[in-house]
PDB file of C-alpha atoms in Angstrom:
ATOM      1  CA  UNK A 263     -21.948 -14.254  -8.785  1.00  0.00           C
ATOM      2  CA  UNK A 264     -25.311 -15.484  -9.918  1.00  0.00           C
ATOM      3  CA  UNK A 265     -26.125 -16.485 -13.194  1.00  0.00           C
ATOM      4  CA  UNK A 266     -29.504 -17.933 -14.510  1.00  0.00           C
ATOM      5  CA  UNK A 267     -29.026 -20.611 -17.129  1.00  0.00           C
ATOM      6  CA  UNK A 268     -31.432 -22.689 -19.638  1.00  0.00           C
ATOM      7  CA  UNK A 269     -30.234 -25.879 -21.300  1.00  0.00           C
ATOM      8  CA  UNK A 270     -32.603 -26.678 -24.424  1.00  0.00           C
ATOM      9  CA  UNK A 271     -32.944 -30.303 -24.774  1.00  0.00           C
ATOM     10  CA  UNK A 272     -33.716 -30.403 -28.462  1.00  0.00           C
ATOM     11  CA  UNK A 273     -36.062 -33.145 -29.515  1.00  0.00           C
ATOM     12  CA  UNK A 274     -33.580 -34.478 -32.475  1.00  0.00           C
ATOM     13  CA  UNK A 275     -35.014 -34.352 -35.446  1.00  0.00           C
ATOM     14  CA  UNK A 276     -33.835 -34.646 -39.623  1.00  0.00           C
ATOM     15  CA  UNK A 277     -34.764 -30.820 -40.287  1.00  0.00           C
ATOM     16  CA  UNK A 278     -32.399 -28.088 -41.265  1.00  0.00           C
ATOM     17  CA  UNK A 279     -30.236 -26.182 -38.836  1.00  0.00           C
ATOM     18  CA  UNK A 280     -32.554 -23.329 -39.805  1.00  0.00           C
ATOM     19  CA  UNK A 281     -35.283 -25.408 -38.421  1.00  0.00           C
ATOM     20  CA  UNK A 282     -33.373 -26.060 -35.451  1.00  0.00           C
ATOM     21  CA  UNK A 283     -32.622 -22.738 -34.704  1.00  0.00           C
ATOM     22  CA  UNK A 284     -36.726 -21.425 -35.074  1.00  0.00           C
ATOM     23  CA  UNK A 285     -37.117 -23.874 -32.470  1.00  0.00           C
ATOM     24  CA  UNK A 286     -34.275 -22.380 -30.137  1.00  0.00           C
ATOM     25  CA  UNK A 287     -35.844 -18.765 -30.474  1.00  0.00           C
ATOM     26  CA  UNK A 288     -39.257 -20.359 -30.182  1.00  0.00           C
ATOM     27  CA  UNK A 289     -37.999 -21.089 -26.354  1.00  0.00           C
ATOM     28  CA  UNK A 290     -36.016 -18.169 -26.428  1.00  0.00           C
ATOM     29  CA  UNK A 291     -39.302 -16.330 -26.167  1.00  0.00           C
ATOM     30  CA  UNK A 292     -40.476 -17.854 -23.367  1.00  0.00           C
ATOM     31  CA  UNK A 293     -37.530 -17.296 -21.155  1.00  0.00           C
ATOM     32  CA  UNK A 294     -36.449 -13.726 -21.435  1.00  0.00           C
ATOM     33  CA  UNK A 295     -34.361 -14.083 -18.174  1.00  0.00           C
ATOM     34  CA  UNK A 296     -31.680 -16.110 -18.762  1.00  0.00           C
ATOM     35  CA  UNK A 297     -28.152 -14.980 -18.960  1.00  0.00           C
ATOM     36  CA  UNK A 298     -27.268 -17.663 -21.153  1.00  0.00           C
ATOM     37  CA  UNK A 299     -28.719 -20.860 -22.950  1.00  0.00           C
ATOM     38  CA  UNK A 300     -27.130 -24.444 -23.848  1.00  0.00           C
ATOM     39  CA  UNK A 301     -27.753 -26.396 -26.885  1.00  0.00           C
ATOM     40  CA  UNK A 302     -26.157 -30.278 -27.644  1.00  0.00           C
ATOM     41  CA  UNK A 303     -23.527 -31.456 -29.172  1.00  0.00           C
ATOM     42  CA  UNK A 304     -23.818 -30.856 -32.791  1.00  0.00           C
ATOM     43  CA  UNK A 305     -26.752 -29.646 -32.385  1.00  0.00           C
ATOM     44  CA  UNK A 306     -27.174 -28.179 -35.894  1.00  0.00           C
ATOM     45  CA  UNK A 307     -26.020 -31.090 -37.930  1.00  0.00           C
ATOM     46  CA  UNK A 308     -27.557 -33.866 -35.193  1.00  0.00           C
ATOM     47  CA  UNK A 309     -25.322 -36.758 -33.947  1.00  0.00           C
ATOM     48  CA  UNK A 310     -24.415 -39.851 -35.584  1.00  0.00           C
ATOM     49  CA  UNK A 311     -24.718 -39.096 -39.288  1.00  0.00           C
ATOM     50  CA  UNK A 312     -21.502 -38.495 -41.613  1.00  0.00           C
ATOM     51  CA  UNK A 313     -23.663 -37.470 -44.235  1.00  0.00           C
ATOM     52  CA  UNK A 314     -25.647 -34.517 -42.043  1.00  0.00           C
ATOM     53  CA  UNK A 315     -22.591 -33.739 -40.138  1.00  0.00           C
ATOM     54  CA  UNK A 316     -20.639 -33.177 -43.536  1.00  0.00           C
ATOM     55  CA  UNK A 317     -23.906 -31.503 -45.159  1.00  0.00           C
ATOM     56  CA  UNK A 318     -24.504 -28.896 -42.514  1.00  0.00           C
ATOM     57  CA  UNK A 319     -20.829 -28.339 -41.204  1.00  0.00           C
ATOM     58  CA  UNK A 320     -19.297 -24.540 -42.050  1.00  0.00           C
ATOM     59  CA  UNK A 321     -16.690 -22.051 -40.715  1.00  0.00           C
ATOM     60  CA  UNK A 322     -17.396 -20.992 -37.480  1.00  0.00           C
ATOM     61  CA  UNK A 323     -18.769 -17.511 -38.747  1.00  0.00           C
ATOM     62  CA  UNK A 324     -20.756 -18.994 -41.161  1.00  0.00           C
ATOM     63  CA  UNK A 325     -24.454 -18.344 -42.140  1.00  0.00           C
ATOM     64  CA  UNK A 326     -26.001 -20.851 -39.299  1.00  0.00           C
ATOM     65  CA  UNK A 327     -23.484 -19.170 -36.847  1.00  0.00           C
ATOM     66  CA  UNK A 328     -24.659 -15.227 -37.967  1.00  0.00           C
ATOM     67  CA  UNK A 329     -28.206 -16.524 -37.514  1.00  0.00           C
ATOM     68  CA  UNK A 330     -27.031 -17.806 -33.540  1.00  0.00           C
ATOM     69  CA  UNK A 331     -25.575 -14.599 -33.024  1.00  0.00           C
ATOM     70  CA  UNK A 332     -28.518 -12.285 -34.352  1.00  0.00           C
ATOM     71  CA  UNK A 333     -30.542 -14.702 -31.510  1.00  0.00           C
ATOM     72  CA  UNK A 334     -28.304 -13.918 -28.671  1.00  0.00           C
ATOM     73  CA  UNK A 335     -28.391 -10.228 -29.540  1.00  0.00           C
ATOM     74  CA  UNK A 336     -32.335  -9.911 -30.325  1.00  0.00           C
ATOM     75  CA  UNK A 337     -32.796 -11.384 -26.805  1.00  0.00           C
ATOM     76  CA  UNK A 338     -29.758 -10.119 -24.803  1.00  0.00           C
ATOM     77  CA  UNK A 339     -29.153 -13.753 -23.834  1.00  0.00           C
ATOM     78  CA  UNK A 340     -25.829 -15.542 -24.268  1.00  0.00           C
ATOM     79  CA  UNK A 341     -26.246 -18.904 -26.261  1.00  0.00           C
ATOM     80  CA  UNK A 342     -23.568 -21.754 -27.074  1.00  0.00           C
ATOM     81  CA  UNK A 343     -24.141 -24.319 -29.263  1.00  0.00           C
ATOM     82  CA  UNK A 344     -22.125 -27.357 -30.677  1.00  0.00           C
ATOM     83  CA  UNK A 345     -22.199 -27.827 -34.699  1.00  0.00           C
ATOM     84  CA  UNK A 346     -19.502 -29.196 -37.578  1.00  0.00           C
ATOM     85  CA  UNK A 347     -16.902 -26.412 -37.671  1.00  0.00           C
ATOM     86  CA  UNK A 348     -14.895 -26.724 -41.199  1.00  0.00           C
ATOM     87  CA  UNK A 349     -11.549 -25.498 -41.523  1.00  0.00           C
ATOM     88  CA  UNK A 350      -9.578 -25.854 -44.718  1.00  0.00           C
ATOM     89  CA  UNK A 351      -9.431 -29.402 -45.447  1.00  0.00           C
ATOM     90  CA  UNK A 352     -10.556 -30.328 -41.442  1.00  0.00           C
ATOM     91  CA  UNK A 353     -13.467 -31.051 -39.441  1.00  0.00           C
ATOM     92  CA  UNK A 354     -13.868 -30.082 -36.183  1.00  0.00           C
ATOM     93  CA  UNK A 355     -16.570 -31.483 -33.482  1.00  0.00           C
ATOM     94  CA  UNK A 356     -16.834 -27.715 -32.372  1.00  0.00           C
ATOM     95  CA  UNK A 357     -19.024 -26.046 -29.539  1.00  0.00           C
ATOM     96  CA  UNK A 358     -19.134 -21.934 -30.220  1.00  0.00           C
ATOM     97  CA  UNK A 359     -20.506 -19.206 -27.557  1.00  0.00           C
ATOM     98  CA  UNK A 360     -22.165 -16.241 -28.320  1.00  0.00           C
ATOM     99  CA  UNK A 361     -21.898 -13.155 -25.793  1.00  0.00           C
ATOM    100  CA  UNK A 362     -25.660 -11.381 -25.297  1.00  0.00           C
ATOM    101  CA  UNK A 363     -24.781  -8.688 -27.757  1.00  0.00           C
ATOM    102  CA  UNK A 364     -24.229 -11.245 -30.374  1.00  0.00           C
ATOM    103  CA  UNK A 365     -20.212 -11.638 -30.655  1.00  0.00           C
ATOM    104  CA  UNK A 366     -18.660 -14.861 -29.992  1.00  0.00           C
ATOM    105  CA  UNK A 367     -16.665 -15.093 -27.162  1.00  0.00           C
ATOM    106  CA  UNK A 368     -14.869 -18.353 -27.545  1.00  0.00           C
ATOM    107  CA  UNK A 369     -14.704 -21.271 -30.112  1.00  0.00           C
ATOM    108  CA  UNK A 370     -13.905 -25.000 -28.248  1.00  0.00           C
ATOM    109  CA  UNK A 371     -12.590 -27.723 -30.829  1.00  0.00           C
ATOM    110  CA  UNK A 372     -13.337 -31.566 -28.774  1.00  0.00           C
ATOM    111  CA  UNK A 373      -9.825 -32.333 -28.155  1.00  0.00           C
ATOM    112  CA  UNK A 374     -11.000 -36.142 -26.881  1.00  0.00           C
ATOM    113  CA  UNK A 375     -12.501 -37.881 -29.367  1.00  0.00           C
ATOM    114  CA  UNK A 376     -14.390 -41.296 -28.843  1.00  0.00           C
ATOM    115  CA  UNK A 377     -14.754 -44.538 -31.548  1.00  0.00           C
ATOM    116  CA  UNK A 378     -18.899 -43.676 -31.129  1.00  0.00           C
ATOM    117  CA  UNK A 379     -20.722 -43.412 -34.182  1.00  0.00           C
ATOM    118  CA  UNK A 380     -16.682 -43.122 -36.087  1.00  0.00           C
ATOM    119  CA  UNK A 381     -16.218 -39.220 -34.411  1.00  0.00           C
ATOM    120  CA  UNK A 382     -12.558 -40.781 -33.927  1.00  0.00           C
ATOM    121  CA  UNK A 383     -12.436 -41.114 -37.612  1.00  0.00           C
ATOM    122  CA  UNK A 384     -14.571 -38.219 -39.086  1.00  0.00           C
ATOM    123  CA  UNK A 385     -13.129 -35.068 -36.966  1.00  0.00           C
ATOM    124  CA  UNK A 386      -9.596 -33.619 -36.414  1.00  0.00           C
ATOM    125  CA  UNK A 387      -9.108 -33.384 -32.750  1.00  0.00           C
ATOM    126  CA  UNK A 388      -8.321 -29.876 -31.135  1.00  0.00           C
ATOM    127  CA  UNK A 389      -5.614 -28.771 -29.310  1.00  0.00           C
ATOM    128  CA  UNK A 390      -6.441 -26.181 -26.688  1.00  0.00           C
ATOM    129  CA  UNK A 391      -8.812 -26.247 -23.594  1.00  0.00           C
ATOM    130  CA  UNK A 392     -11.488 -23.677 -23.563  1.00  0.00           C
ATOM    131  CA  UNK A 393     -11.558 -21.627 -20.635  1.00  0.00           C
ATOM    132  CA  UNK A 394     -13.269 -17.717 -20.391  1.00  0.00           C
ATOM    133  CA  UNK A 395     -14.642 -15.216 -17.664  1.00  0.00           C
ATOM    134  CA  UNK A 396     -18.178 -15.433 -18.363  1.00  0.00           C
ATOM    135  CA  UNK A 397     -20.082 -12.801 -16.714  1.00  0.00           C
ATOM    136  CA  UNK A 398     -17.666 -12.581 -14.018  1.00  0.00           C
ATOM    137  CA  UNK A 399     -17.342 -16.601 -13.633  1.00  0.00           C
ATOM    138  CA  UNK A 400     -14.549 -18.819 -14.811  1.00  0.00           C
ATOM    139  CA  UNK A 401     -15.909 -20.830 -17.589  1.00  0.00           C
ATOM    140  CA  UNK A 402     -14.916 -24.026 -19.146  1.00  0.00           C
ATOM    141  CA  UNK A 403     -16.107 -25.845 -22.048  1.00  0.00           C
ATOM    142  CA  UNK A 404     -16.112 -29.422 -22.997  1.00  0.00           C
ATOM    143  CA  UNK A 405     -17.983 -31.622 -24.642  1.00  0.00           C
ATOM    144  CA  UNK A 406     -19.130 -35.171 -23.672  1.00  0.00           C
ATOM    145  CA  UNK A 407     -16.520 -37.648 -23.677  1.00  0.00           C
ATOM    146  CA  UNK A 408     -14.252 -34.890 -22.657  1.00  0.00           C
ATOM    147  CA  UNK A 409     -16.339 -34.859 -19.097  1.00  0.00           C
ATOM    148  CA  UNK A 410     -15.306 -38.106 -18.983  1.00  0.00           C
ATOM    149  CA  UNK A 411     -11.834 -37.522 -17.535  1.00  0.00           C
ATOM    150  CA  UNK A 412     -11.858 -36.834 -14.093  1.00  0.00           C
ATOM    151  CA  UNK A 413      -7.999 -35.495 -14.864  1.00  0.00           C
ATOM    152  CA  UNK A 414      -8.975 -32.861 -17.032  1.00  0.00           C
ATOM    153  CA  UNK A 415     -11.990 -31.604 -14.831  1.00  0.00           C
ATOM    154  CA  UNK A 416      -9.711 -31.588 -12.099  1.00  0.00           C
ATOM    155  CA  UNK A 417      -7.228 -29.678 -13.256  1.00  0.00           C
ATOM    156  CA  UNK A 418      -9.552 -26.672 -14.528  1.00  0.00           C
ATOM    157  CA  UNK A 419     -11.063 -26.745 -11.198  1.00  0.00           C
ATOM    158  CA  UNK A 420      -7.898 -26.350  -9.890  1.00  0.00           C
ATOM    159  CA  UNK A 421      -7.147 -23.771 -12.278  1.00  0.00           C
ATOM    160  CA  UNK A 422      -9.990 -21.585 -10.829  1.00  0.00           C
ATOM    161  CA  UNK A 423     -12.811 -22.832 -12.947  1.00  0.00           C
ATOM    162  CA  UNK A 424     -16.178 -22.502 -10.795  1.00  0.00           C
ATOM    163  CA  UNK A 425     -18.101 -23.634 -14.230  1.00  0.00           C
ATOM    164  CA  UNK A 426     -18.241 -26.298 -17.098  1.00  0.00           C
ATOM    165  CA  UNK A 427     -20.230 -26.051 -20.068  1.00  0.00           C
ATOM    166  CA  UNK A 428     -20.666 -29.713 -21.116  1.00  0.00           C
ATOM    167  CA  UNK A 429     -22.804 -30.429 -23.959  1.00  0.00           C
ATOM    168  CA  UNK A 430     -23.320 -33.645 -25.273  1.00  0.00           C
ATOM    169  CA  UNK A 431     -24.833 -36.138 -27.529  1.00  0.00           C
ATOM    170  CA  UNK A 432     -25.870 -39.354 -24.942  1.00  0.00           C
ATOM    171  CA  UNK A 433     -27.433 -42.265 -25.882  1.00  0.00           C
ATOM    172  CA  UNK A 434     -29.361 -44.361 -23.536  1.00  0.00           C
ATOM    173  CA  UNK A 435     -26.560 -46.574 -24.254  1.00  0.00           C
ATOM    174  CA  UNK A 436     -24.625 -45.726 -21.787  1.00  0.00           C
ATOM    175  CA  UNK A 437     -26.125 -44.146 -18.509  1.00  0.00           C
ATOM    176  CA  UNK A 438     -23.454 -43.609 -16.705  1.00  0.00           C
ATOM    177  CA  UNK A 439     -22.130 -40.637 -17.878  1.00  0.00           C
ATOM    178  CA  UNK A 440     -25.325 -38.868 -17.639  1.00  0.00           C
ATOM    179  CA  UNK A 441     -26.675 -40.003 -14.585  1.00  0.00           C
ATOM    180  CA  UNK A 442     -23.403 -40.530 -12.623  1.00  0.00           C
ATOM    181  CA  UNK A 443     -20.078 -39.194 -14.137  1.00  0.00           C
ATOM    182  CA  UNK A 444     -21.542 -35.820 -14.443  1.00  0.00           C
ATOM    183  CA  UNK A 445     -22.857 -35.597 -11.036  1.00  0.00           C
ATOM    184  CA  UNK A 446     -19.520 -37.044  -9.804  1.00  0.00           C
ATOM    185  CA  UNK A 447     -17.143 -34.529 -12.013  1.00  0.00           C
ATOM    186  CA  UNK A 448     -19.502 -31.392  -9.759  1.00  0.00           C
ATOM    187  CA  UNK A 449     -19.416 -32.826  -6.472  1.00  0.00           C
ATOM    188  CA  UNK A 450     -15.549 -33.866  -6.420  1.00  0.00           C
ATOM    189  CA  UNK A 451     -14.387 -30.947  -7.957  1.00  0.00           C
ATOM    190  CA  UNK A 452     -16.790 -28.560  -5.853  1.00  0.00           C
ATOM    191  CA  UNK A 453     -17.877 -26.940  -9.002  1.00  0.00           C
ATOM    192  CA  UNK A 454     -21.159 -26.301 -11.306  1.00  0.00           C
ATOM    193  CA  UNK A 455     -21.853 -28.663 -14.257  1.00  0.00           C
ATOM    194  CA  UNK A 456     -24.394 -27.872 -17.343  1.00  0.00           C
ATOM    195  CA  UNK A 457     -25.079 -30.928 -18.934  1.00  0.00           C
ATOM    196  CA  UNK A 458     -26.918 -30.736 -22.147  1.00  0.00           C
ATOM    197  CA  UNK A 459     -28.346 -33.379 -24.501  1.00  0.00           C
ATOM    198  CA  UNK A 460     -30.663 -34.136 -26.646  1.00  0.00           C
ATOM    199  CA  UNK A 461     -33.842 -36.491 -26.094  1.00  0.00           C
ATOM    200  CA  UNK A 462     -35.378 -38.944 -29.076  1.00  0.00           C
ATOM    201  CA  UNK A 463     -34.476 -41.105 -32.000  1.00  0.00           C
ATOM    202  CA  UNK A 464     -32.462 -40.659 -34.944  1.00  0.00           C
ATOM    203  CA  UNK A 465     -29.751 -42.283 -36.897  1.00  0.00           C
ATOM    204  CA  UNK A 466     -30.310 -45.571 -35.066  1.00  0.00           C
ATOM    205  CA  UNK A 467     -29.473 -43.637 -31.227  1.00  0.00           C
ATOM    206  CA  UNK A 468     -31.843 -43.377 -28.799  1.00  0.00           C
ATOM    207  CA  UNK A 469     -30.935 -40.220 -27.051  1.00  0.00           C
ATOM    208  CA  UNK A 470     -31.817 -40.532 -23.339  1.00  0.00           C
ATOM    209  CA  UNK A 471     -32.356 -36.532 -22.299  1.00  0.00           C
ATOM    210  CA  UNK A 472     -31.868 -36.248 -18.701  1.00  0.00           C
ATOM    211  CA  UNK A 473     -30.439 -32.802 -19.453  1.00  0.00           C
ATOM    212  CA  UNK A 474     -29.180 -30.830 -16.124  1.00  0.00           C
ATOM    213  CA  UNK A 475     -27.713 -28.382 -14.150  1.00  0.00           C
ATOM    214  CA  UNK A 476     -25.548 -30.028 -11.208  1.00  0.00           C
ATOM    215  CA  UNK A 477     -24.680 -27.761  -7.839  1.00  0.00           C
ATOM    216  CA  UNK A 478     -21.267 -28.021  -6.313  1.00  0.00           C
ATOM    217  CA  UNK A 479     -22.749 -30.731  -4.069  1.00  0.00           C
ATOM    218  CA  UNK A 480     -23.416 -33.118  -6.770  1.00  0.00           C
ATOM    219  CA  UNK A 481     -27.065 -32.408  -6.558  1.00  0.00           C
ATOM    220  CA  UNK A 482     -29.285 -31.458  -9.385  1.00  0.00           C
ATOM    221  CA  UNK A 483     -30.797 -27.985  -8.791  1.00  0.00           C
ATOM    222  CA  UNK A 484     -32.683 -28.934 -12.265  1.00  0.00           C
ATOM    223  CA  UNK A 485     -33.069 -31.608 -14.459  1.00  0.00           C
ATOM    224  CA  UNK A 486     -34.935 -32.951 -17.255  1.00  0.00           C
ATOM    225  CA  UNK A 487     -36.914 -35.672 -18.441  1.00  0.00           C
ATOM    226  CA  UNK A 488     -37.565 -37.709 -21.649  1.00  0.00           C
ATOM    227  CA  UNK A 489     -39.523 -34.733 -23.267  1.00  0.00           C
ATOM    228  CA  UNK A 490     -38.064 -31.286 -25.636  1.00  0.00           C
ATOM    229  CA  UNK A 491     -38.082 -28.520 -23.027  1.00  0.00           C
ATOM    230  CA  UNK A 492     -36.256 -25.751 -21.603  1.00  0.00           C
ATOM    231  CA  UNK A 493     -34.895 -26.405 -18.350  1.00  0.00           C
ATOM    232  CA  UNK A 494     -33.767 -23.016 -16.017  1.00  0.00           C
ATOM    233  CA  UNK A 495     -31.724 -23.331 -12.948  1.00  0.00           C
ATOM    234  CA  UNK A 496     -30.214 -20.344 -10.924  1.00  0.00           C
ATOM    235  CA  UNK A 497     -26.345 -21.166  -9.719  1.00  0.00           C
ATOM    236  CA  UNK A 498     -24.785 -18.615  -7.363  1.00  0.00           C
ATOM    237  CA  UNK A 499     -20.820 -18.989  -6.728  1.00  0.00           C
ATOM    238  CA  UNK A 500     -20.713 -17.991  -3.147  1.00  0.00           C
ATOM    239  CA  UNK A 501     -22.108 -21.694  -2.578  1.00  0.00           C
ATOM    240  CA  UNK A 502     -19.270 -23.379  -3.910  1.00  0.00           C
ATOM    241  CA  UNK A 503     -16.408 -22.186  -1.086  1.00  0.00           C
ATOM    242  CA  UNK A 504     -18.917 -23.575   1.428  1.00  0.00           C
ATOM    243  CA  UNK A 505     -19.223 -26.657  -0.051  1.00  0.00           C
ATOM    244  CA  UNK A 506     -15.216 -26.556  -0.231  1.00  0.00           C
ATOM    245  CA  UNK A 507     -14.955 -25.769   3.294  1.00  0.00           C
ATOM    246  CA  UNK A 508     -16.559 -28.926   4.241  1.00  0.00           C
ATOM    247  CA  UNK A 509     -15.426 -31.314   1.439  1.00  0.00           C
ATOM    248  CA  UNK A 510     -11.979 -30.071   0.295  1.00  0.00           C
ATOM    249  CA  UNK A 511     -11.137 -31.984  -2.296  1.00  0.00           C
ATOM    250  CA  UNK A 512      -8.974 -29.741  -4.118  1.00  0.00           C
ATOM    251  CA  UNK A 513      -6.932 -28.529  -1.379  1.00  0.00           C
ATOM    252  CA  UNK A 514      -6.105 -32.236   0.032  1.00  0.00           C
ATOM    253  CA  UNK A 515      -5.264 -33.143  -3.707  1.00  0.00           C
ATOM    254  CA  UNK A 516      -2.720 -30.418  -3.777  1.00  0.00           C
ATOM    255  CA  UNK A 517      -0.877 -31.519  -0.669  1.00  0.00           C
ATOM    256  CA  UNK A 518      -0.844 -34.933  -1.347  1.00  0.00           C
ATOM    257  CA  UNK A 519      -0.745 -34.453  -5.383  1.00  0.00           C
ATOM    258  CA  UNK A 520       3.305 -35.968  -5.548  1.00  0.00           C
ATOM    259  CA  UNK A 521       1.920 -38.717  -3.184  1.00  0.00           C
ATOM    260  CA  UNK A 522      -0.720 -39.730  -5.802  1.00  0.00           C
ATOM    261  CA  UNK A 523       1.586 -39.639  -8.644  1.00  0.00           C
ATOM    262  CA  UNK A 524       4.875 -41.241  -7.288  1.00  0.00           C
ATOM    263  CA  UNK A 525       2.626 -43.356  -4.717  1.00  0.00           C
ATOM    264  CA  UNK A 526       3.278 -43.829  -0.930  1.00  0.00           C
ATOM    265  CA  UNK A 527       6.326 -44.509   0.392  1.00  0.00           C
TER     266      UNK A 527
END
């Protein structure tokens, strides 16, 4: 299966999430090919601001949502975005896709929540993964610290998952993740990675970009820089049981899995 994808590394700003979202159709109408598009973490509220967050967070079929969906419909292009879902009396760090006729396909609630900027404090944690068939490829979401865990990557990609969704909200605080963990959490796993974030200054975080789509080889087949832009990269399937075929990690991690639990003996 081959699927042509666009991360939008949003240029953070302090402007509405109506703002925001001119600016995603503003790209929108430059790439009329893509099967599907990837905004940041909390992308409509921006990162690292209780106020904001609490502000612009709604129910997850909300007005800001209904104007997402109208997007993915107007240009037959499937979009996910992360924003602060509300629920009763809780707040959710929440990342919602949109099919390419405009209905949303799947809701994921971050389930692994980090002490940065208090999310630890200010949202509920979810409870389920977030796994779909996405045009005919097994689809996980997760968001940022959730890429993290090599355990929980592992066992979706042992679970069939060919494909995680991972946007984010890195500062140039910490690298690692972006340049390294990500790359590391495709190639072990034999697997496609989306890795969006956003690039600029706001709420005292400087957001480093470096927004990407990562190959089943750990390479980048696109990246980005320190600049707003839409990034495209093509990822075909088909690649990823050659890859396996020469590096297989999952298989040798299934016959020796009781070995690395219990240990040698």
């Amino acid at each position: 299966m081959i699927l042509n994808i666009g991360v939008f590394q949003y240029k953070i700003r302090d402007e509405t999430p109506f703002k925001k979202i001119q600016r995603l159709e503003d790209h929108l109408k430059k790439n009329t090919t893509l099967d599907l598009i990837v905004c940041p973490e909390l992308f409509l509220s921006g990162y690292g601001s209780y106020k904001k967050i609490k502000e612009f967070s709604e129910v997850k079929d909300g007005e800001y949502s209904f104007k997402i969906s109208v997007l993915a419909k107007k240009y037959a292009t499937a979009i996910l975005y992360g924003y602060p879902e509300i629920e009763k009396e809780s707040l959710f760090n929440s990342a919602q896709l949109f099919n390419s006729k405009g209905q949303s396909l799947i809701n994921h609630r971050k389930k692994l929540l980090p002490p940065t900027a208090k999310e630890s404090t200010i949202f509920n944690r979810g409870n389920n993964d977030s796994v779909i068939n996405f045009k005919g490829v097994k689809t996980a979401i997760v968001i940022c610290y959730e890429l993290e865990f090599p355990e929980l990557i592992r066992r979706a990609a042992l679970g069939g998952v060919k494909l995680i969704i991972a946007p984010t909200a890195q500062s140039s605080h910490w690298p690692a993740a972006a340049r390294h963990i990500s790359r590391s959490r495709a190639f072990e796993n034999g697997i496609f990675v989306v890795y969006a974030n956003f690039v600029g200054k706001l709420n005292n975080i400087d957001f480093m970009g470096e927004s990407k789509i990562i190959g089943p080889d750990g390479l980048d087949i696109v990246n980005s820089g320190k600049q707003e832009e839409v990034i495209v990269g093509e990822i075909d399937t088909s690649k990823i049981q050659l890859i396996r075929k020469k590096l297989p990690y999952l298989n040798d991690s299934k016959i020796h899995k009781k070995e690395f639990l219990l240990g040698s003996k």
